[in-house]
CSV table of C-alpha atoms in Angstrom, one decimal:
chain,number,residue,atom,x,y,z
I,1,MET,CA,24.7,42.9,133.3
I,2,ASN,CA,25.6,46.3,132.6
I,3,SER,CA,24.3,47.4,128.9
I,4,LYS,CA,26.7,49.1,126.0
I,5,SER,CA,25.8,51.1,122.8
I,6,TYR,CA,28.9,51.7,120.6
I,7,THR,CA,28.1,54.7,117.6
I,8,GLU,CA,30.8,56.3,115.7
I,9,ILE,CA,29.3,59.6,115.7
I,10,ALA,CA,31.9,61.6,113.6
I,11,LYS,CA,34.7,60.9,111.3
I,12,GLY,CA,37.1,59.6,113.7
I,13,VAL,CA,35.2,59.6,116.8
I,14,LYS,CA,33.7,56.8,118.7
I,15,LEU,CA,31.1,56.9,121.5
I,16,LEU,CA,31.0,53.9,123.7
I,17,CYS,CA,28.4,54.3,126.4
I,18,VAL,CA,27.6,52.0,129.6
I,19,ASN,CA,24.4,51.8,130.7
I,20,SER,CA,24.3,50.8,134.7
I,21,ASN,CA,21.8,52.3,137.4
I,22,LYS,CA,23.6,50.5,140.6
I,23,PHE,CA,26.5,53.3,140.7
I,24,LYS,CA,26.3,56.6,143.0
I,25,THR,CA,28.9,58.4,140.4
I,26,ASN,CA,29.0,59.1,136.0
I,27,CYS,CA,32.5,58.3,135.0
I,28,ILE,CA,33.6,60.1,131.0
I,29,LYS,CA,37.1,59.7,129.6
I,30,VAL,CA,38.2,60.8,126.4
I,31,ASP,CA,40.5,60.0,124.4
I,32,PHE,CA,42.2,61.9,122.1
I,33,TYR,CA,45.0,59.1,119.9
I,34,LEU,CA,47.8,59.9,117.4
I,35,PRO,CA,51.5,58.4,116.1
I,36,ILE,CA,54.5,58.8,118.6
I,37,ASN,CA,56.1,61.2,116.0
I,38,GLU,CA,58.1,64.9,116.5
I,39,GLN,CA,54.5,65.9,118.4
I,40,PHE,CA,55.3,64.0,121.1
I,41,PRO,CA,57.1,66.4,123.3
I,42,ALA,CA,54.6,69.0,123.1
I,43,LEU,CA,52.6,67.1,123.9
I,44,ASN,CA,53.6,65.6,127.1
I,45,VAL,CA,53.9,69.7,128.6
I,46,LEU,CA,49.9,70.0,126.7
I,47,ALA,CA,48.5,67.8,128.5
I,48,SER,CA,49.4,68.4,131.8
I,49,LEU,CA,49.0,72.5,130.8
I,50,MET,CA,45.8,71.3,129.6
I,51,GLY,CA,44.6,69.7,133.2
I,52,HIS,CA,45.7,73.2,135.1
I,53,THR,CA,43.7,76.0,133.6
I,54,SER,CA,41.7,76.7,130.2
I,55,LYS,CA,40.8,80.4,128.7
I,56,ARG,CA,37.6,80.5,131.1
I,57,TYR,CA,39.2,79.2,134.1
I,58,ASN,CA,42.9,81.0,133.9
I,59,THR,CA,44.6,80.2,137.0
I,60,VAL,CA,44.8,76.8,139.0
I,61,LYS,CA,42.5,78.1,141.8
I,62,ALA,CA,39.5,79.3,139.4
I,63,PHE,CA,40.2,75.7,137.3
I,64,ASN,CA,39.5,74.0,140.5
I,65,SER,CA,37.4,75.7,142.1
I,66,LYS,CA,35.1,74.6,139.5
I,67,VAL,CA,36.1,71.0,139.3
I,68,GLU,CA,35.4,71.1,143.4
I,69,GLY,CA,32.0,72.8,142.5
I,70,MET,CA,30.5,70.2,140.8
I,71,TYR,CA,29.6,67.9,144.0
I,72,ASP,CA,33.5,68.0,144.6
I,73,ALA,CA,33.7,65.9,141.3
I,74,CYS,CA,37.3,64.6,140.2
I,75,PHE,CA,38.6,65.6,136.9
I,76,ASP,CA,42.3,64.6,135.4
I,77,ALA,CA,44.1,65.1,131.9
I,78,SER,CA,46.9,62.4,131.2
I,79,ILE,CA,49.6,61.3,128.9
I,80,ALA,CA,50.3,57.2,127.9
I,81,THR,CA,51.5,55.4,125.1
I,82,VAL,CA,49.4,52.4,124.0
I,83,GLY,CA,51.3,50.6,121.2
I,84,GLU,CA,53.3,53.6,119.4
I,85,LYS,CA,50.0,55.4,119.9
I,86,VAL,CA,50.0,58.5,121.9
I,87,ARG,CA,47.4,58.9,124.1
I,88,MET,CA,46.5,61.9,125.7
I,89,ARG,CA,43.5,61.3,128.1
I,90,PHE,CA,41.2,63.9,129.7
I,91,SER,CA,38.6,62.1,132.0
I,92,MET,CA,35.9,62.9,135.1
I,93,GLU,CA,33.9,61.7,137.6
I,94,VAL,CA,31.1,63.0,138.6
I,95,LEU,CA,28.2,62.5,141.1
I,96,ASP,CA,24.7,60.5,139.4
I,97,ASP,CA,22.0,63.7,138.3
I,98,LYS,CA,19.8,61.2,141.0
I,99,PHE,CA,21.2,62.1,144.1
I,100,THR,CA,22.2,66.2,143.6
I,101,LEU,CA,20.3,68.8,144.9
I,102,ASP,CA,16.8,70.3,142.9
I,103,GLY,CA,17.8,68.1,140.5
I,104,ASN,CA,20.8,69.5,139.3
I,105,LEU,CA,22.1,67.9,135.6
I,106,ILE,CA,25.5,67.8,137.3
I,107,SER,CA,27.2,65.4,134.7
I,108,GLU,CA,25.3,67.0,131.7
I,109,GLU,CA,27.5,70.9,133.3
I,110,ALA,CA,30.4,68.4,133.6
I,111,VAL,CA,30.3,67.4,129.4
I,112,ASP,CA,30.3,71.1,129.3
I,113,PHE,CA,32.9,71.7,131.2
I,114,LEU,CA,34.8,68.7,129.4
I,115,VAL,CA,34.0,70.7,126.1
I,116,ASP,CA,35.0,73.6,127.2
I,117,ILE,CA,38.5,73.3,128.4
I,118,LEU,CA,38.9,71.3,124.8
I,119,THR,CA,37.8,73.5,122.6
I,120,ASN,CA,39.2,76.8,124.7
I,121,PRO,CA,42.4,76.3,126.0
I,122,ASN,CA,44.5,79.0,127.4
I,123,CYS,CA,45.7,80.2,124.2
I,124,ASP,CA,45.7,82.8,121.7
I,125,GLU,CA,46.2,82.9,118.0
I,126,ASN,CA,49.7,83.7,119.1
I,127,GLY,CA,50.4,80.4,121.9
I,128,PHE,CA,49.7,79.3,124.6
I,129,ASP,CA,50.3,81.5,128.1
I,130,GLU,CA,53.6,82.0,128.5
I,131,GLU,CA,54.1,81.9,132.3
I,132,PHE,CA,52.2,78.7,132.2
I,133,THR,CA,53.8,77.7,129.4
I,134,ALA,CA,56.9,77.9,131.2
I,135,ARG,CA,56.1,76.0,134.4
I,136,GLU,CA,54.8,73.5,132.5
I,137,ILE,CA,57.4,72.0,130.7
I,138,ARG,CA,59.7,72.7,134.5
I,139,PHE,CA,56.8,70.4,135.8
I,140,THR,CA,57.5,67.8,132.4
I,141,LEU,CA,61.4,67.6,133.2
I,142,GLU,CA,61.5,67.2,136.8
I,143,ASN,CA,58.5,63.9,135.7
I,144,ILE,CA,61.3,62.6,133.4
I,145,GLU,CA,64.5,63.4,135.7
I,146,ALA,CA,62.3,61.7,138.7
I,147,LEU,CA,62.1,58.4,136.4
I,148,LYS,CA,65.7,57.7,137.4
I,149,ASN,CA,64.6,57.9,141.5
I,150,ASP,CA,62.2,54.8,140.4
I,151,LYS,CA,64.5,52.6,139.1
I,152,ARG,CA,62.6,49.8,138.5
I,153,ALA,CA,60.7,52.4,136.4
I,154,TYR,CA,63.4,53.3,135.4
I,155,SER,CA,64.7,50.0,134.2
I,156,VAL,CA,61.8,48.9,132.3
I,157,ALA,CA,61.5,52.2,130.5
I,158,ARG,CA,65.6,51.6,129.4
I,159,LEU,CA,65.5,47.7,128.8
I,160,ARG,CA,62.1,49.6,125.8
I,161,GLN,CA,64.4,51.6,124.8
I,162,LEU,CA,67.2,49.8,124.3
I,163,MET,CA,64.9,46.4,123.0
I,164,CYS,CA,62.6,49.4,120.3
I,165,GLU,CA,66.0,51.4,119.4
I,166,ASP,CA,64.5,51.6,115.6
I,167,GLU,CA,60.9,51.4,116.4
I,168,PRO,CA,58.6,54.4,117.6
I,169,TYR,CA,57.7,52.0,120.7
I,170,GLY,CA,61.4,53.2,122.0
I,171,ILE,CA,61.5,56.1,123.2
I,172,ASP,CA,64.7,57.4,124.4
I,173,HIS,CA,63.6,60.0,127.9
I,174,GLU,CA,67.0,61.9,127.6
I,175,LYS,CA,66.0,63.2,123.9
I,176,LEU,CA,63.0,63.6,125.2
I,177,ALA,CA,63.6,65.8,127.9
I,178,GLU,CA,65.6,68.2,125.6
I,179,ASN,CA,63.1,68.4,123.4
I,180,VAL,CA,60.9,69.0,126.3
I,181,LYS,CA,63.7,71.8,126.4
I,182,LYS,CA,63.0,73.3,123.2
I,183,LEU,CA,59.9,74.0,123.6
I,184,ASP,CA,58.1,77.6,123.7
I,185,SER,CA,53.9,78.5,124.0
I,186,LYS,CA,53.8,78.5,120.1
I,187,ALA,CA,54.8,74.8,119.6
I,188,LEU,CA,51.7,73.7,122.1
I,189,LEU,CA,49.5,75.6,120.0
I,190,ILE,CA,50.5,73.7,117.3
I,191,ALA,CA,50.8,70.6,118.5
I,192,TYR,CA,46.9,71.3,120.4
I,193,LYS,CA,46.4,72.1,116.5
I,194,LYS,CA,47.1,68.1,115.5
I,195,MET,CA,45.2,67.4,118.3
I,196,LEU,CA,42.3,68.2,117.1
I,197,THR,CA,43.1,67.0,113.4
I,198,ASP,CA,44.9,64.1,113.6
I,199,SER,CA,43.3,62.5,116.1
I,200,THR,CA,40.9,59.1,116.4
I,201,VAL,CA,38.9,60.4,119.6
I,202,VAL,CA,37.4,57.5,121.8
I,203,ILE,CA,35.0,58.7,124.1
I,204,THR,CA,33.5,56.4,126.3
I,205,ALA,CA,31.2,57.3,129.7
I,206,CYS,CA,29.8,54.4,132.1
I,207,GLY,CA,26.9,55.4,134.8
I,208,SER,CA,23.1,56.6,133.7
I,209,ILE,CA,24.9,59.2,131.5
I,210,ASN,CA,22.3,60.1,129.0
I,211,GLY,CA,24.1,59.1,125.7
I,212,GLU,CA,22.4,60.8,123.4
I,213,MET,CA,23.4,64.2,124.8
I,214,LEU,CA,27.3,62.9,125.0
I,215,ALA,CA,26.8,62.2,121.5
I,216,ASN,CA,25.6,65.8,119.8
I,217,LYS,CA,27.5,67.6,122.5
I,218,PHE,CA,31.1,66.4,121.0
I,219,LYS,CA,29.8,66.2,117.8
I,220,ASP,CA,29.0,69.2,117.8
I,221,PHE,CA,32.7,70.0,118.9
I,222,VAL,CA,34.0,67.7,116.6
I,223,ASN,CA,32.4,69.6,113.3
I,224,ASN,CA,33.4,73.0,114.5
I,225,ILE,CA,36.7,71.6,113.9
I,226,GLU,CA,38.4,72.4,110.7
I,227,ASN,CA,40.3,70.6,108.4
I,228,ARG,CA,40.0,67.3,110.3
I,229,SER,CA,42.0,64.2,109.1
I,230,PRO,CA,42.9,61.3,111.5
I,231,ALA,CA,46.1,60.0,110.7
I,232,LYS,CA,46.9,56.6,110.3
I,233,LEU,CA,47.6,54.5,113.8
I,234,GLU,CA,49.7,51.2,113.5
I,235,THR,CA,52.2,49.5,115.7
I,236,ILE,CA,55.6,47.8,114.4
I,237,PHE,CA,55.4,43.8,115.5
I,238,VAL,CA,58.2,42.1,114.8
I,239,THR,CA,57.4,38.3,116.2
I,240,LYS,CA,60.8,37.0,116.2
I,241,ALA,CA,64.5,37.8,117.7
I,242,ASP,CA,67.0,37.4,115.9
I,243,GLU,CA,68.7,37.1,118.9
I,244,ILE,CA,69.5,37.8,122.8
I,245,ARG,CA,71.2,40.9,123.3
I,246,TYR,CA,72.6,42.0,126.1
I,247,PHE,CA,72.7,45.2,128.5
I,248,THR,CA,74.5,46.0,131.2
I,249,GLU,CA,73.9,49.5,132.8
I,250,GLU,CA,75.4,50.8,136.2
I,251,MET,CA,73.8,53.6,138.6
I,252,GLU,CA,73.7,54.0,142.6
I,253,VAL,CA,70.8,50.9,143.2
I,254,ASN,CA,70.4,49.5,146.3
I,255,GLN,CA,68.9,46.1,144.5
I,256,ALA,CA,69.6,45.1,140.6
I,257,LYS,CA,67.0,45.3,138.6
I,258,LEU,CA,67.2,42.6,135.5
I,259,VAL,CA,64.6,43.4,133.4
I,260,MET,CA,63.9,41.1,129.9
I,261,GLY,CA,62.1,41.6,126.9
I,262,LEU,CA,60.6,39.1,125.1
I,263,ARG,CA,58.5,38.9,121.4
I,264,ALA,CA,55.4,37.2,121.9
I,265,GLY,CA,54.8,36.3,117.9
I,266,MET,CA,51.8,38.2,117.9
I,267,ASN,CA,51.1,40.3,114.5
I,268,ASN,CA,48.4,42.1,116.0
I,269,ALA,CA,47.2,43.2,119.5
I,270,ASN,CA,44.3,40.6,118.6
I,271,ASP,CA,46.7,37.6,116.9
I,272,ASN,CA,46.2,34.8,119.6
I,273,TYR,CA,45.5,37.5,122.6
I,274,PHE,CA,43.8,35.1,124.8
I,275,PRO,CA,46.0,31.6,125.2
I,276,LEU,CA,48.9,34.0,125.3
I,277,ARG,CA,47.1,36.4,128.3
I,278,VAL,CA,47.0,33.0,129.6
I,279,MET,CA,50.4,31.9,128.8
I,280,THR,CA,51.9,34.3,131.0
I,281,ASP,CA,50.3,34.3,133.9
I,282,ILE,CA,51.0,30.8,134.4
I,283,PHE,CA,54.5,32.0,133.8
I,284,GLY,CA,54.5,34.9,135.4
I,285,GLY,CA,51.0,36.4,136.8
I,286,GLY,CA,51.4,35.7,140.1
I,287,PRO,CA,52.0,33.9,143.5
I,288,TYR,CA,51.1,30.8,141.7
I,289,SER,CA,53.2,31.4,138.4
I,290,ARG,CA,56.2,29.2,137.3
I,291,LEU,CA,58.8,32.3,137.8
I,292,PHE,CA,57.3,33.3,141.7
I,293,LEU,CA,57.1,29.7,142.8
I,294,ASN,CA,60.9,28.5,141.8
I,295,VAL,CA,63.2,31.3,140.9
I,296,ARG,CA,62.0,33.6,143.6
I,297,GLU,CA,60.8,31.0,146.5
I,298,LYS,CA,62.0,27.8,145.6
I,299,MET,CA,66.0,29.2,144.5
I,300,SER,CA,65.7,32.6,146.2
I,301,LEU,CA,67.0,34.0,143.3
I,302,CYS,CA,65.4,37.8,143.5
I,303,TYR,CA,63.2,39.6,145.6
I,304,TYR,CA,60.2,39.9,143.1
I,305,CYS,CA,59.9,37.9,139.3
I,306,GLY,CA,57.1,38.6,137.1
I,307,ALA,CA,56.2,38.7,133.5
I,308,ARG,CA,53.0,41.1,131.7
I,309,LEU,CA,51.6,40.8,128.2
I,310,VAL,CA,52.6,44.6,126.4
I,311,ARG,CA,49.2,43.7,123.6
I,312,GLU,CA,49.6,46.6,121.7
I,313,LYS,CA,53.2,46.1,120.6
I,314,GLY,CA,53.5,41.9,121.6
I,315,ILE,CA,56.0,41.8,123.9
I,316,ILE,CA,56.5,40.1,126.7
I,317,ILE,CA,58.1,41.4,129.8
I,318,ILE,CA,60.4,40.2,132.9
I,319,GLN,CA,60.7,42.0,135.9
I,320,SER,CA,62.8,41.4,138.7
I,321,GLY,CA,64.8,42.3,141.9
I,322,ILE,CA,68.0,40.5,142.6
I,323,GLU,CA,71.3,40.6,144.0
I,324,GLU,CA,74.3,41.3,141.7
I,325,GLU,CA,75.4,37.9,142.2
I,326,ASN,CA,72.6,36.2,141.3
I,327,TYR,CA,71.9,37.4,138.1
I,328,GLU,CA,73.7,33.9,136.1
I,329,LYS,CA,71.5,31.6,138.1
I,330,ALA,CA,68.5,33.7,137.7
I,331,VAL,CA,69.2,34.1,133.6
I,332,ASN,CA,69.3,30.6,133.6
I,333,GLU,CA,66.5,29.7,135.9
I,334,ILE,CA,64.2,32.3,134.0
I,335,PHE,CA,65.3,30.3,130.8
I,336,ASN,CA,64.3,26.9,132.2
I,337,GLN,CA,61.2,28.1,133.3
I,338,LEU,CA,60.2,29.4,129.9
I,339,ASP,CA,61.6,26.6,128.1
I,340,ILE,CA,59.0,24.7,130.8
I,341,MET,CA,56.2,26.5,129.2
I,342,LYS,CA,57.3,25.5,125.7
I,343,LYS,CA,57.9,21.9,126.2
I,344,GLY,CA,54.1,22.0,128.1
I,345,GLU,CA,56.0,20.8,131.7
I,346,PHE,CA,53.4,23.2,133.4
I,347,THR,CA,51.3,21.2,135.9
I,348,GLU,CA,47.3,21.3,135.4
I,349,GLU,CA,47.3,22.7,138.8
I,350,ASP,CA,49.3,26.0,137.2
I,351,PHE,CA,46.8,26.0,134.2
I,352,ASN,CA,43.6,26.1,136.6
I,353,SER,CA,45.0,28.9,139.0
I,354,SER,CA,46.1,31.2,136.2
I,355,ILE,CA,42.3,30.6,134.6
I,356,ILE,CA,40.4,31.0,138.1
I,357,SER,CA,42.6,34.0,138.8
I,358,LEU,CA,42.4,35.5,135.6
I,359,CYS,CA,38.8,34.9,135.7
I,360,ASP,CA,37.9,36.2,138.7
I,361,ALA,CA,40.2,39.9,137.8
I,362,PHE,CA,37.9,40.1,134.8
I,363,LYS,CA,34.3,39.7,136.6
I,364,GLY,CA,35.3,42.2,138.9
I,365,VAL,CA,36.2,44.9,136.4
I,366,GLU,CA,32.4,45.6,136.8
I,367,ASP,CA,32.7,47.0,140.3
I,368,SER,CA,33.0,51.0,139.6
I,369,PRO,CA,32.4,53.1,137.1
I,370,VAL,CA,36.5,54.6,136.6
I,371,GLY,CA,37.2,49.9,136.9
I,372,ILE,CA,34.4,49.6,133.9
I,373,CYS,CA,35.4,52.5,131.8
I,374,ASN,CA,38.7,51.9,131.9
I,375,PHE,CA,38.0,48.0,130.8
I,376,TYR,CA,36.2,49.2,128.0
I,377,SER,CA,39.2,51.8,126.8
I,378,SER,CA,41.2,49.2,126.9
I,379,GLN,CA,39.7,47.5,124.2
I,380,ASP,CA,39.6,51.1,122.3
I,381,PHE,CA,41.0,49.1,118.8
I,382,ASP,CA,39.8,45.7,119.1
I,383,ASP,CA,37.1,44.7,116.6
I,384,GLU,CA,34.7,43.1,118.9
I,385,ILE,CA,34.1,45.2,122.8
I,386,VAL,CA,33.1,42.6,125.4
I,387,SER,CA,32.3,42.6,129.3
I,388,GLY,CA,34.0,41.6,131.8
I,389,PRO,CA,32.5,38.3,132.2
I,390,GLU,CA,32.4,37.9,128.1
I,391,PHE,CA,36.2,38.6,128.6
I,392,ALA,CA,36.6,35.9,131.2
I,393,GLU,CA,34.1,33.6,129.4
I,394,LYS,CA,37.0,33.6,126.8
I,395,ILE,CA,39.6,33.1,128.8
I,396,SER,CA,37.7,29.9,130.3
I,397,GLN,CA,37.9,28.8,126.6
I,398,VAL,CA,41.4,28.9,126.5
I,399,THR,CA,43.4,25.2,126.4
I,400,ARG,CA,46.4,23.8,127.5
I,401,GLU,CA,47.4,23.2,123.3
I,402,GLN,CA,47.2,26.9,123.1
I,403,VAL,CA,49.1,27.6,125.1
I,404,ILE,CA,51.5,25.6,124.2
I,405,GLU,CA,51.6,26.9,120.4
I,406,VAL,CA,52.1,30.2,121.8
I,407,ALA,CA,54.2,29.5,124.2
I,408,LYS,CA,56.8,27.8,121.4
I,409,LYS,CA,56.3,31.2,119.0
I,410,VAL,CA,57.9,33.4,122.4
I,411,SER,CA,61.0,34.4,121.6
I,412,ILE,CA,64.3,36.0,124.0
I,413,ASP,CA,65.1,39.8,122.3
I,414,SER,CA,67.1,41.6,125.1
I,415,VAL,CA,68.1,41.1,129.1
I,416,TYR,CA,69.3,44.3,130.5
I,417,LEU,CA,70.8,44.8,134.3
I,418,LEU,CA,70.7,47.3,136.2
I,419,LYS,CA,73.7,47.1,138.9
I,420,GLY,CA,75.8,48.9,141.0
I,421,GLU,CA,78.3,51.4,140.3
I,422,GLY,CA,82.1,49.8,140.0
I,423,ALA,CA,80.0,46.1,140.8
I,424,GLU,CA,81.1,43.1,138.8
I,425,ASN,CA,79.4,39.5,138.4
I,426,GLU,CA,80.5,36.7,138.9
């Protein structure tokens, strides 16, 4: 088993090192967490811009050449939402020092590179480089627009927006695009400064990398940031839906998309998480699940049908691809399968298949440095940090009775259908 050490190296800055000598590479992820607020459009552009250039490596060619020169390392900058938090992530996977020529400390060089691009982005006191700003704004707008081409992802995004319209989680992508168009280089500079001063930072590293070296370099980085005061990070948890809301949208589609949003009855991300994870898996997690075996296989009402728990927001999202004429039948059968979960009428085979599958999955997260970093990063705000095998052990302790109890608290909030233009549902 890998050993792990967890320290708070500065106010609002945590470092988790997972030590292992069995890999040929080391992985480092630096996550900046901020609330979803008016800075969100600028942060979307900033993540892309800082992932392509810096003050020292001020062209894409020079930037990429530096990364490739570190034994063909892998670097990535990205943005995501975790509940109602924005996560700006800067990550690297680099060759372990013991495999370098002449004993080069390539891991330390990679850390220096990360600290340098965070400390010295491609900007001055007036803003970011104008040409690169314009280019990254264009790229960001193209990415937002491209969501419409992925009907499956688009339908989930629309369900999220409609279901959570009065909550920060309900991101309106059209409004996001409008606000991105208004940005300039000065707005990105403001967002960058906010990222430094207002964020909670979590650094996760896996491999044989020197934890003391990591801590010292990032401690120096943070201590040089003036007026640092991490913002409060909160997420609105709605435990119960008052009524079921129905939404229909028309678009040119070959296959209708049916998406449902359920309130999971959670008060926070840790509230009954393990029983809910098992319940969601039995309900719609895999080829052994109730939704797959009944809605898809037995009744042939859809092309795919599955459910996933978004623990950071306390909701369950069901996705399905259907023929439009099967809409009402599919909705009714999904409702029926949820009632079966609430009544405890699922079989022992259903329960055992889920436990075995989930345990196997969590035991396998430690097969690569990237997998380990991603797994531990998903626990950035948990009270207890556990390994994959420890996670599997908690899953194995979930009882059938617990699954039934959490299922009873689940309520259907929203049903969204994306259908073909001019089509009518029977």
